[in-house]
Coordinates of C-alpha atoms (C1' of nucleotides) in Angstrom, one line a residue:
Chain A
X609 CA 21.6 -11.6 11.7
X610 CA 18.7 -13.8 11.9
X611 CA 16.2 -12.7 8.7
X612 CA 13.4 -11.3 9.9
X613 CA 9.8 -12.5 9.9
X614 CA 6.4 -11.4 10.3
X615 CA 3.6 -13.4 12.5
X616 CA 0.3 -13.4 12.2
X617 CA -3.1 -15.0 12.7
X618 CA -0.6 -17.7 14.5
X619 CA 1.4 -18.1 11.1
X620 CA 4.8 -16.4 10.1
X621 CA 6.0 -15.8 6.8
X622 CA 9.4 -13.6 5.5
X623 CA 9.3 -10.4 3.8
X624 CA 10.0 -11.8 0.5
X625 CA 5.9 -13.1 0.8
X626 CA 5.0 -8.9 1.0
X627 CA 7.4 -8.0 -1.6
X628 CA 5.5 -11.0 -3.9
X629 CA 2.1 -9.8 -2.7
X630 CA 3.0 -6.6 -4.5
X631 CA 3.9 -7.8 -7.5
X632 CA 0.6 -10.0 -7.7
X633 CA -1.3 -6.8 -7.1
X634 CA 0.1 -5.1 -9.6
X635 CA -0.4 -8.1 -12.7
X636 CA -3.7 -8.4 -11.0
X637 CA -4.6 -4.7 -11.9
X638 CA -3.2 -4.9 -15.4
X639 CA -5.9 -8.0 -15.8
X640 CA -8.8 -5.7 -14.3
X641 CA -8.0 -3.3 -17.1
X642 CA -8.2 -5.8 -19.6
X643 CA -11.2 -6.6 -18.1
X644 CA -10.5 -10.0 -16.8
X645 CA -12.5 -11.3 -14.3
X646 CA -10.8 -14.7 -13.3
X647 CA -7.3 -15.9 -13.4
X648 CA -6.2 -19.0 -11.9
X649 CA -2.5 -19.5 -9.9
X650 CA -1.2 -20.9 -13.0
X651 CA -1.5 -18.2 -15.0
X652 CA -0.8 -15.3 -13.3
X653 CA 2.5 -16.5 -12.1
X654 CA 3.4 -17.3 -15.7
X655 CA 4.2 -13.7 -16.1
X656 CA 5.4 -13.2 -13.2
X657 CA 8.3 -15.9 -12.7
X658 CA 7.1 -17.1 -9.5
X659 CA 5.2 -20.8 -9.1
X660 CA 2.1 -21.4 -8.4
X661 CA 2.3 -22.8 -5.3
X662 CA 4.4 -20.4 -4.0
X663 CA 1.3 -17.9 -5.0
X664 CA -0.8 -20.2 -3.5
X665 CA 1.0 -20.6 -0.5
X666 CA 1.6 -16.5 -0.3
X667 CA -1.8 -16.0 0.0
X668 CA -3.3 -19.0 2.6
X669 CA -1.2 -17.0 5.0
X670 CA -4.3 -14.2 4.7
X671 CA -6.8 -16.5 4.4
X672 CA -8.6 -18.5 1.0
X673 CA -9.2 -15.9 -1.6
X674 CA -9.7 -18.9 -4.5
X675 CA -12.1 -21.0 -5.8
X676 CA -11.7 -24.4 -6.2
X677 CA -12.0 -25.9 -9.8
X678 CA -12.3 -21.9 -10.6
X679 CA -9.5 -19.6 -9.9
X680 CA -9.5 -16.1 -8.4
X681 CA -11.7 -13.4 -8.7
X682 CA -10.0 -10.2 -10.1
X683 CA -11.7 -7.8 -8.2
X684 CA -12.3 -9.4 -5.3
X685 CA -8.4 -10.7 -5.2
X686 CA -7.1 -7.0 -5.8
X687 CA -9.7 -5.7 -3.2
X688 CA -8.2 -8.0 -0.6
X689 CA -4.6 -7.0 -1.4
X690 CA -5.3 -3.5 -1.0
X691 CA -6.6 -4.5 2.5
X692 CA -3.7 -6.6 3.4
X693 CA -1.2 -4.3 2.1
X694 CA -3.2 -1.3 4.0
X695 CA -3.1 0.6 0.3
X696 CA -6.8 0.8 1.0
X697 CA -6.3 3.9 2.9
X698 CA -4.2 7.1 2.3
X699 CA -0.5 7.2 3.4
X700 CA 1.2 10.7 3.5
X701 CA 4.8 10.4 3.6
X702 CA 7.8 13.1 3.7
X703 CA 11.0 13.1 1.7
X704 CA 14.5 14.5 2.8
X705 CA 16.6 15.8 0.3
X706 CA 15.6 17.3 -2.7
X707 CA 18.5 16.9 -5.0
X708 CA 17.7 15.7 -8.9
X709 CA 16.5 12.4 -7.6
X710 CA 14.0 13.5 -4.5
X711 CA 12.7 16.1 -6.8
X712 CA 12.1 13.5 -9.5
X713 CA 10.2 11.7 -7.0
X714 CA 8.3 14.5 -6.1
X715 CA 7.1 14.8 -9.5
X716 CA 6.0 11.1 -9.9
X717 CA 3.0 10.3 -10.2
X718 CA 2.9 6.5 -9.7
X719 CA 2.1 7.0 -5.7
X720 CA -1.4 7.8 -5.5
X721 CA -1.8 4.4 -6.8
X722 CA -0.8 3.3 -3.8
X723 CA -2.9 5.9 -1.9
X724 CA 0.9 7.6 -1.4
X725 CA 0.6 11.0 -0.8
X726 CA 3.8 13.3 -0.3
X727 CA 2.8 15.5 2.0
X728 CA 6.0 17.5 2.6
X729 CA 9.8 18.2 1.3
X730 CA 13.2 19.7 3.2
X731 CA 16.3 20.5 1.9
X732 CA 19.1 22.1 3.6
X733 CA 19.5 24.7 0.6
X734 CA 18.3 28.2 0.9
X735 CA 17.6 28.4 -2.8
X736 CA 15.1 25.3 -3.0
X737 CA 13.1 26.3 0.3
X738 CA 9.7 27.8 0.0
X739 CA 9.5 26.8 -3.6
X740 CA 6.3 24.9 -4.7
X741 CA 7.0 21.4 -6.4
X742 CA 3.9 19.8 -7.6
X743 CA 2.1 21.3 -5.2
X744 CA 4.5 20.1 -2.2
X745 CA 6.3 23.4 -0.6
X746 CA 9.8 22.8 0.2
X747 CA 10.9 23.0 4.0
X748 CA 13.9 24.1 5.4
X749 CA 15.4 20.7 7.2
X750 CA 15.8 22.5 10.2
X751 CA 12.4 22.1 10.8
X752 CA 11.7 18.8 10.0
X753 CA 11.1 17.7 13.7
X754 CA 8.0 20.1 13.9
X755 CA 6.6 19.8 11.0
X756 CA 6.4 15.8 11.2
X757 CA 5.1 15.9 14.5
X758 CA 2.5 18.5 13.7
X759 CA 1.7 16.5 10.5
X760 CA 1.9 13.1 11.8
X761 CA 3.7 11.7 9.3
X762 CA 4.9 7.9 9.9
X763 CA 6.8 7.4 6.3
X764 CA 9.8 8.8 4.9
X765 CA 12.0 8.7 1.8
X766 CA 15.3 9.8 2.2
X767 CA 17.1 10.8 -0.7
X768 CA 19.6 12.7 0.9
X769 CA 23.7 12.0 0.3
X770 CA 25.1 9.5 1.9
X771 CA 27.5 11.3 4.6
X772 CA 23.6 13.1 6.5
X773 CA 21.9 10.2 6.2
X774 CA 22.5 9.0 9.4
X775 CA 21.9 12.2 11.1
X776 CA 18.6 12.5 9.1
X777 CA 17.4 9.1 10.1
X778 CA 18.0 10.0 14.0
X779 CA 16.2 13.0 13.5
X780 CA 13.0 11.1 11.8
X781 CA 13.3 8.7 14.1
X782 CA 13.0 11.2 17.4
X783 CA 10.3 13.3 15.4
X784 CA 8.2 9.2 15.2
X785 CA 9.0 8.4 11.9
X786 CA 8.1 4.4 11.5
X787 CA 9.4 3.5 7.7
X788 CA 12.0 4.9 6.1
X789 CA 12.6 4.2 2.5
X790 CA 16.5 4.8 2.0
X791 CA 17.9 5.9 -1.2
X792 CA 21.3 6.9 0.3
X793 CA 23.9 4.3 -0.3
X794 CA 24.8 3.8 3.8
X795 CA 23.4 1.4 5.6
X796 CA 21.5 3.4 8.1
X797 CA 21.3 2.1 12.0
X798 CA 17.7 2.9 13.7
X799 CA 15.7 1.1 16.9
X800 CA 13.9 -2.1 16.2
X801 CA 10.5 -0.9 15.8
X802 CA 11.5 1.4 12.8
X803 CA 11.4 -0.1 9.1
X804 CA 14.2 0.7 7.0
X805 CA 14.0 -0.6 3.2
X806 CA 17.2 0.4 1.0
X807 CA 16.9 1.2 -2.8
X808 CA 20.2 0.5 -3.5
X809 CA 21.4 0.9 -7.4
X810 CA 25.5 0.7 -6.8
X811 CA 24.5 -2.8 -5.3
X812 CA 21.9 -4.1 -8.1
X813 CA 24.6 -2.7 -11.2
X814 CA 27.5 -4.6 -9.7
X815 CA 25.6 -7.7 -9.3
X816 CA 25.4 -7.6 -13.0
X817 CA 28.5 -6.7 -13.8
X818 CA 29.1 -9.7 -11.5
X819 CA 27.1 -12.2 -13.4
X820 CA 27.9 -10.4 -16.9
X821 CA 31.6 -11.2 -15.6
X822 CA 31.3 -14.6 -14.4
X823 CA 29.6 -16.4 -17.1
X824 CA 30.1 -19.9 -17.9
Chain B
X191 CA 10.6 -21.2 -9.5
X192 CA 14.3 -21.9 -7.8
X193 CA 15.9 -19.4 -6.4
X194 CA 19.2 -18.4 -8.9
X195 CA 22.0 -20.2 -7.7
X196 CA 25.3 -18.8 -9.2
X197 CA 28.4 -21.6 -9.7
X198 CA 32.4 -20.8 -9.7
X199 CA 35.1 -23.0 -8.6
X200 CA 32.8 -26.1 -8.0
X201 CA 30.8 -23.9 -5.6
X202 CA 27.7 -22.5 -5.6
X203 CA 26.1 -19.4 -3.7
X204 CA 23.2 -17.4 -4.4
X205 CA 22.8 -13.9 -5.5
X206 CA 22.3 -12.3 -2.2
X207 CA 26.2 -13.4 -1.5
X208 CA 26.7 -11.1 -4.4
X209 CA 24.7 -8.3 -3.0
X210 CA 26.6 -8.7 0.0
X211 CA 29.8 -8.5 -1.6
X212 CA 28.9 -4.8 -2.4
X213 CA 27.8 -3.8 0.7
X214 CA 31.1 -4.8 2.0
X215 CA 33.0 -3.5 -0.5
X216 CA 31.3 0.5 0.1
X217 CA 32.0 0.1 3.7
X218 CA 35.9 -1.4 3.3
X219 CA 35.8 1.9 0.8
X220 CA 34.9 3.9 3.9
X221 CA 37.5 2.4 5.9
X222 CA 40.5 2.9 3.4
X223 CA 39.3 6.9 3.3
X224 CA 39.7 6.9 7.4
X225 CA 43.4 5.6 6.6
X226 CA 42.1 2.2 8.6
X227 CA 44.5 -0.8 7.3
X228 CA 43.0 -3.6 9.5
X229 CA 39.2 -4.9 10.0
X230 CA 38.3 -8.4 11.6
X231 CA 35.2 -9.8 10.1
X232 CA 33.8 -8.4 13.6
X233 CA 34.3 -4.8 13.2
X234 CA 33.1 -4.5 10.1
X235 CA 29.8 -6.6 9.7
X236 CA 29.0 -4.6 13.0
X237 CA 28.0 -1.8 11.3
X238 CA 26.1 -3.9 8.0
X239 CA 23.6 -5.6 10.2
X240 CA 25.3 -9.1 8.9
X241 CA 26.8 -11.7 11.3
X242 CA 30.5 -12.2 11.3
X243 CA 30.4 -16.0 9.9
X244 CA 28.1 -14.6 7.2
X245 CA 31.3 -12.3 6.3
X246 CA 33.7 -15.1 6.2
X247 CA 31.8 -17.3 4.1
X248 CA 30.8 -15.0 1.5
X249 CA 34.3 -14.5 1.2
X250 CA 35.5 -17.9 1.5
X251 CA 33.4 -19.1 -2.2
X252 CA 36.1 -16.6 -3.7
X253 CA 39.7 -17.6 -2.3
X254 CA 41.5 -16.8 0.9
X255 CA 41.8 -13.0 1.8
X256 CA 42.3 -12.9 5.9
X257 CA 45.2 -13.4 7.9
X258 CA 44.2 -15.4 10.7
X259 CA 44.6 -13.8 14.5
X260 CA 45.0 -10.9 12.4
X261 CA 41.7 -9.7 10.5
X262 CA 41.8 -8.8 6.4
X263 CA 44.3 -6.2 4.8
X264 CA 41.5 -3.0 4.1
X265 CA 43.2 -2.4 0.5
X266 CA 44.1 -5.4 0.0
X267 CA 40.1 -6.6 0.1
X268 CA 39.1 -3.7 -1.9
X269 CA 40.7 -4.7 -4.4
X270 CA 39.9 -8.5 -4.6
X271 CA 36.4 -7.2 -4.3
X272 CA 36.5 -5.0 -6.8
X273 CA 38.2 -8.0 -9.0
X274 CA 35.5 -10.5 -8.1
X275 CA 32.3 -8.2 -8.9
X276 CA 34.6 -7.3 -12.1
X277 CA 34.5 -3.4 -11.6
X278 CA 38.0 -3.2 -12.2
X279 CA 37.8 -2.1 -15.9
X280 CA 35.3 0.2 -17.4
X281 CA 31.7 -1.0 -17.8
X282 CA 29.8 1.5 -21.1
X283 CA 26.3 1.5 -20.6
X284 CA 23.1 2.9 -22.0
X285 CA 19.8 4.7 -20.6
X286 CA 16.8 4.1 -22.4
X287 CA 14.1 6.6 -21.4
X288 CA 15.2 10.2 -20.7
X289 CA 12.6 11.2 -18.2
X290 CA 12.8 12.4 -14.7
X291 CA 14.4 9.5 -13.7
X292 CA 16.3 8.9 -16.3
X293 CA 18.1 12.8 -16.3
X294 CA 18.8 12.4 -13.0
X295 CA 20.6 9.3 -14.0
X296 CA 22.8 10.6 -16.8
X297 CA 23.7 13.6 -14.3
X298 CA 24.4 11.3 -11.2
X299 CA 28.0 11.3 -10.6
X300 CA 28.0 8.3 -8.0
X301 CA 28.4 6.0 -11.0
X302 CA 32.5 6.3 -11.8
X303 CA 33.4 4.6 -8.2
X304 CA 32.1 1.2 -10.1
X305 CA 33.8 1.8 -13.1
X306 CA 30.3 2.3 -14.7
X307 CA 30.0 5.4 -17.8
X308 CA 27.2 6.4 -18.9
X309 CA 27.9 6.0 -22.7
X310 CA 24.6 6.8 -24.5
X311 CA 21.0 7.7 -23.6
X312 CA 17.7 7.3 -25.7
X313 CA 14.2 9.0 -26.2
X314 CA 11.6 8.7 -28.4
X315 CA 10.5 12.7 -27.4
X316 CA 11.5 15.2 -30.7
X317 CA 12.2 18.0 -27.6
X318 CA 15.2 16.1 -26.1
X319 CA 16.9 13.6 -28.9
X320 CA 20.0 15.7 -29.8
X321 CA 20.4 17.5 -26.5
X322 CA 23.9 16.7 -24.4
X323 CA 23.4 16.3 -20.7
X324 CA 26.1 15.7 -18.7
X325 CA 28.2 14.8 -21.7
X326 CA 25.7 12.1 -22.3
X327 CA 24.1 13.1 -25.7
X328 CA 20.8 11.4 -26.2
X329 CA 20.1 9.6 -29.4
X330 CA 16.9 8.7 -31.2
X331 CA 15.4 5.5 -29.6
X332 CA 15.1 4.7 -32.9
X333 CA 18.6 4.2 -34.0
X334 CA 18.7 2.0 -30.5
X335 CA 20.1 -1.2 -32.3
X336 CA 22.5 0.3 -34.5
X337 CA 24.3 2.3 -31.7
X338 CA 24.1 -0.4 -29.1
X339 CA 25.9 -2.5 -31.6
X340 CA 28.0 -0.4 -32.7
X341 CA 29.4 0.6 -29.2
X342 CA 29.5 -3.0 -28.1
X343 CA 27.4 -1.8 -25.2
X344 CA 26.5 -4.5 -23.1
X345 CA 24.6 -3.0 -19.9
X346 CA 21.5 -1.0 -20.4
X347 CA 19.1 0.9 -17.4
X348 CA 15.4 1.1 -18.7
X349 CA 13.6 4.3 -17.4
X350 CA 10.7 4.1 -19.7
X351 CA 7.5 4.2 -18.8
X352 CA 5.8 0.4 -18.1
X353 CA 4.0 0.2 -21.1
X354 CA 6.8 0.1 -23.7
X355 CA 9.6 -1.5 -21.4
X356 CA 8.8 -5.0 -22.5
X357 CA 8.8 -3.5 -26.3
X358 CA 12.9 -2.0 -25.2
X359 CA 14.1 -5.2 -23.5
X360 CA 13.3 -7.0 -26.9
X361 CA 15.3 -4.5 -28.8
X362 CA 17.8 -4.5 -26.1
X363 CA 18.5 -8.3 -26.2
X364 CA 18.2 -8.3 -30.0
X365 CA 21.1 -5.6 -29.8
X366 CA 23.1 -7.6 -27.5
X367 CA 22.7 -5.9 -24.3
X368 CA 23.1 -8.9 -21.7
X369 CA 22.1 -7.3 -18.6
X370 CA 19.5 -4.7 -18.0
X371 CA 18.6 -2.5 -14.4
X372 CA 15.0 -2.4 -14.6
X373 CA 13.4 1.3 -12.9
X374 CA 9.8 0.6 -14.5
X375 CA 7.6 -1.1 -12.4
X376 CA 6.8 -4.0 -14.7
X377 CA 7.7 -7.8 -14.9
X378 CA 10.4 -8.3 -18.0
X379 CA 10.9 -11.1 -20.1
X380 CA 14.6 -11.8 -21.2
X381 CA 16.0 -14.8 -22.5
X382 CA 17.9 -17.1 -19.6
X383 CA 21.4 -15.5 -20.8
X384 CA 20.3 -12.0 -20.4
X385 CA 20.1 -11.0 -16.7
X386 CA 17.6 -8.5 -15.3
X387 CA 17.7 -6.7 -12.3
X388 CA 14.5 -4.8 -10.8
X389 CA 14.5 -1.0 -9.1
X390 CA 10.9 -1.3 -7.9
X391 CA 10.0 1.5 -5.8
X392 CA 6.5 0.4 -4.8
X393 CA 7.2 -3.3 -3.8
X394 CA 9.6 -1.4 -1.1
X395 CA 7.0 1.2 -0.3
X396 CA 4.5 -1.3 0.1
X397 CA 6.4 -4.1 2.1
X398 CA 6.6 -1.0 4.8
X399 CA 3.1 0.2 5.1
X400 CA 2.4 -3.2 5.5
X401 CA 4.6 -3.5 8.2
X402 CA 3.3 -0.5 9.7
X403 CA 0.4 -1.8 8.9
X404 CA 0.7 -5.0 11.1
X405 CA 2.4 -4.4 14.0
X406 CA 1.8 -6.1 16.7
Chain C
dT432 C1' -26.6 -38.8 -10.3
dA433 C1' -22.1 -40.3 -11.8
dC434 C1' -17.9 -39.2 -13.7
dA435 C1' -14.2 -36.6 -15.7
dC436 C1' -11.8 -32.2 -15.2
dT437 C1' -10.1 -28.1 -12.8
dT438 C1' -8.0 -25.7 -9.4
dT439 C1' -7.4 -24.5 -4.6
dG440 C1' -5.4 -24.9 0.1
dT441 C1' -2.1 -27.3 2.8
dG442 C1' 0.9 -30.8 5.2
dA443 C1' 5.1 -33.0 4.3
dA444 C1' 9.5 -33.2 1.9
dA445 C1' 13.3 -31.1 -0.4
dA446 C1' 16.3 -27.3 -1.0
dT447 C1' 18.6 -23.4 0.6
dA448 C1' 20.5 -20.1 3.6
dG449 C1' 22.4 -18.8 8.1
dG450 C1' 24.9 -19.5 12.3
dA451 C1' 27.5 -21.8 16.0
dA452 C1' 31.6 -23.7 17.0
dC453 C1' 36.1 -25.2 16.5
dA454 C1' 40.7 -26.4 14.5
dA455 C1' 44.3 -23.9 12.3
dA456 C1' 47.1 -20.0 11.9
dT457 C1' 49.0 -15.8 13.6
dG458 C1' 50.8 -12.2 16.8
dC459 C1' 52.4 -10.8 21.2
dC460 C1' 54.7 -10.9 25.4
dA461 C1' 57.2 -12.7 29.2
Chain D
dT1125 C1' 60.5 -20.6 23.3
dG1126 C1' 55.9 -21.3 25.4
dG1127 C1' 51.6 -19.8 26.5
dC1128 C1' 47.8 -16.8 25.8
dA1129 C1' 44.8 -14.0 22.9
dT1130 C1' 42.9 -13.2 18.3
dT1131 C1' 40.7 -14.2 14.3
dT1132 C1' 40.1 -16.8 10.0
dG1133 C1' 38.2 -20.7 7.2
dT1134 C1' 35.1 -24.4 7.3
dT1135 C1' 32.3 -28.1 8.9
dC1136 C1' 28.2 -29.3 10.6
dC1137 C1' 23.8 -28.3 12.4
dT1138 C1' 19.6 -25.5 12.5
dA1139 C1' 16.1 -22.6 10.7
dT1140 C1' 13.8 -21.0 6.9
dT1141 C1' 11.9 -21.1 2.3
dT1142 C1' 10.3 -23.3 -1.7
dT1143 C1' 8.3 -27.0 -4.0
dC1144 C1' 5.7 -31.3 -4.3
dA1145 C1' 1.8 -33.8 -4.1
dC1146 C1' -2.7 -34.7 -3.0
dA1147 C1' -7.3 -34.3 -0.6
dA1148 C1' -11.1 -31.3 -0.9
dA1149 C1' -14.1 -28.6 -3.5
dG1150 C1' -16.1 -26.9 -7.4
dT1151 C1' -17.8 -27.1 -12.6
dG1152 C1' -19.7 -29.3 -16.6
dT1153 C1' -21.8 -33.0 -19.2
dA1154 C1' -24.3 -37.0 -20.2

DNA sequence: TACACTTTGTGAAAATAGGAACAAATGCCA
DNA sequence: TGGCATTTGTTCCTATTTTCACAAAGTGTA
């Protein structure tokens, strides 16, 4: 499978640049707080394990943020992540499965920093449908076609088990879901033009035990 | 900053060979609960999204495992698998932070098919130190060093809220822990010998409404 | 203005990962 | 047994990613 890469402005540059992108805007916010109004490529990436060129080189796919002889401006920088990310306007996304982790996520509060809004919930269970979460009424999944239609929604988190997964995925997919953010342990199948992203904790422990294991 | 390179048997691969190694691993799992005995590299990667030669030389750093014009033994692989990521004997571990996240760790039951226990949680909140979830009784992040050591734990998930997780991985290394899961979204500093593995929610969500984003 | 310092943006080089392709091994069947 | 069909293990080649290194651009000071 060849990795895949995103083009453009004529340029093409691998997921791993967006997943860095993230993590820059996030330091970069901690330095707004602590009212910091210039870092350079050196020092932000000290934190952050990542080079400086590689920082550098993340962001002259977007264009030149930087000042030469100066650094970055803090503001300006986050401003333009936000923009290139598309944080800068809201998201509303759904989640499938309300189980002890989707209802932990529905109680998080960390998305609207991300202008992440969870619009709606389904679960299959007749006890959790029609209660209120955090504001976010439960669905019953057997409409989950209509109501993402009728509500546009383009995201999704599935936290679902494993063995629906796949069915839930089809049906996101036919109701014009575009990203789904799987927390099922399966790899899920969908058409080209649909993101899938897998949070995947089985994998990430065993690559420690792995490590912890092979030392030396 | 080079990408981690991980060395055995006067070969060297990289961490995403690792990951790998459990997605195959859950699938072969799969398999064996169908009462399947056979796989090529063919059939199987067909389903993972990985090509065939990608398979056979993740495969090949640890030894010998197919039968050529045959395919690989289903059992046979599951447990060389299990061998090499080292989840054939028990693996105690310890959650630090028992918030949303965190209770929904202690009562996941997903954790046993890696050999993983859940063998002591802490808090800092009065309300929950004493309380048994699960079996799971959480202690007094205070006493974090002492029962760490004393239970020669040596894996530790951190569900603590960003601000103090940099504040726990100190303890936790100074304990002994030598490899942490990371679910706070925040860059950790470890020593070299201590590994770290990140659960970051928003990178993911981010990488796909920038895809969404970008299309086209 | 001249000169010494910084720091960015970027083309080129080095390092890494992925994949095609094929010899070697195995099974099957006539 | 011989020939054909499979499928692995591995080499070699290609593509991608990261890092290096430096010109360009800006600041500060005398």
């Amino acid at each position: 499978m060849p990795k895949s890469k995103i083009c453009i402005r004529k340029m093409c540059f691998s997921v791993e640049t967006v997943k860095r992108l993230s993590l820059y805007l996030r330091d970069l916010r901690k330095l707004a707080k602590k009212k910091i109004e210039l870092i350079s490529s050196n020092k932000i990436t000290q934190l952050l394990n990542i080079s400086p060129a590689q920082f550098r080189k993340d962001l002259s796919y977007f264009g030149e943020f930087g000042k030469r002889g100066v650094g970055y401006e803090v503001k300006k920088l986050i401003k333009k992540l936000e923009e290139i990310l598309g944080i800068n306007k809201e998201w509303r996304i759904a989640v499938v499965g309300v189980g002890r982790l989707g209802s932990a996520l529905l109680r998080f509060e960390g998305f609207s920093k991300f202008n992440i809004k969870i619009k709606t919930a389904f679960d299959i269970s007749k006890k959790k449908v029609g209660k209120v979460i955090n504001g976010i009424k439960i669905e019953d999944v057997r409409n989950l076609e209509r109501v993402i239609k009728k509500e546009k929604i383009k995201l999704s988190l599935i936290c679902t088990p494993p063995q629906v997964a796949q069915d839930i995925t089809n049906r996101l997919v036919r109701a014009g879901i575009r990203g789904i953010l799987n927390f099922a342990p399966v790899a899920l199948k969908a058409p080209n033009n649909v993101f899938i992203s897998n949070v995947d904790m089985a994998c990430e422990l065993e690559r420690l035990i792995f490590l912890l294991n092979n030392e030396r």
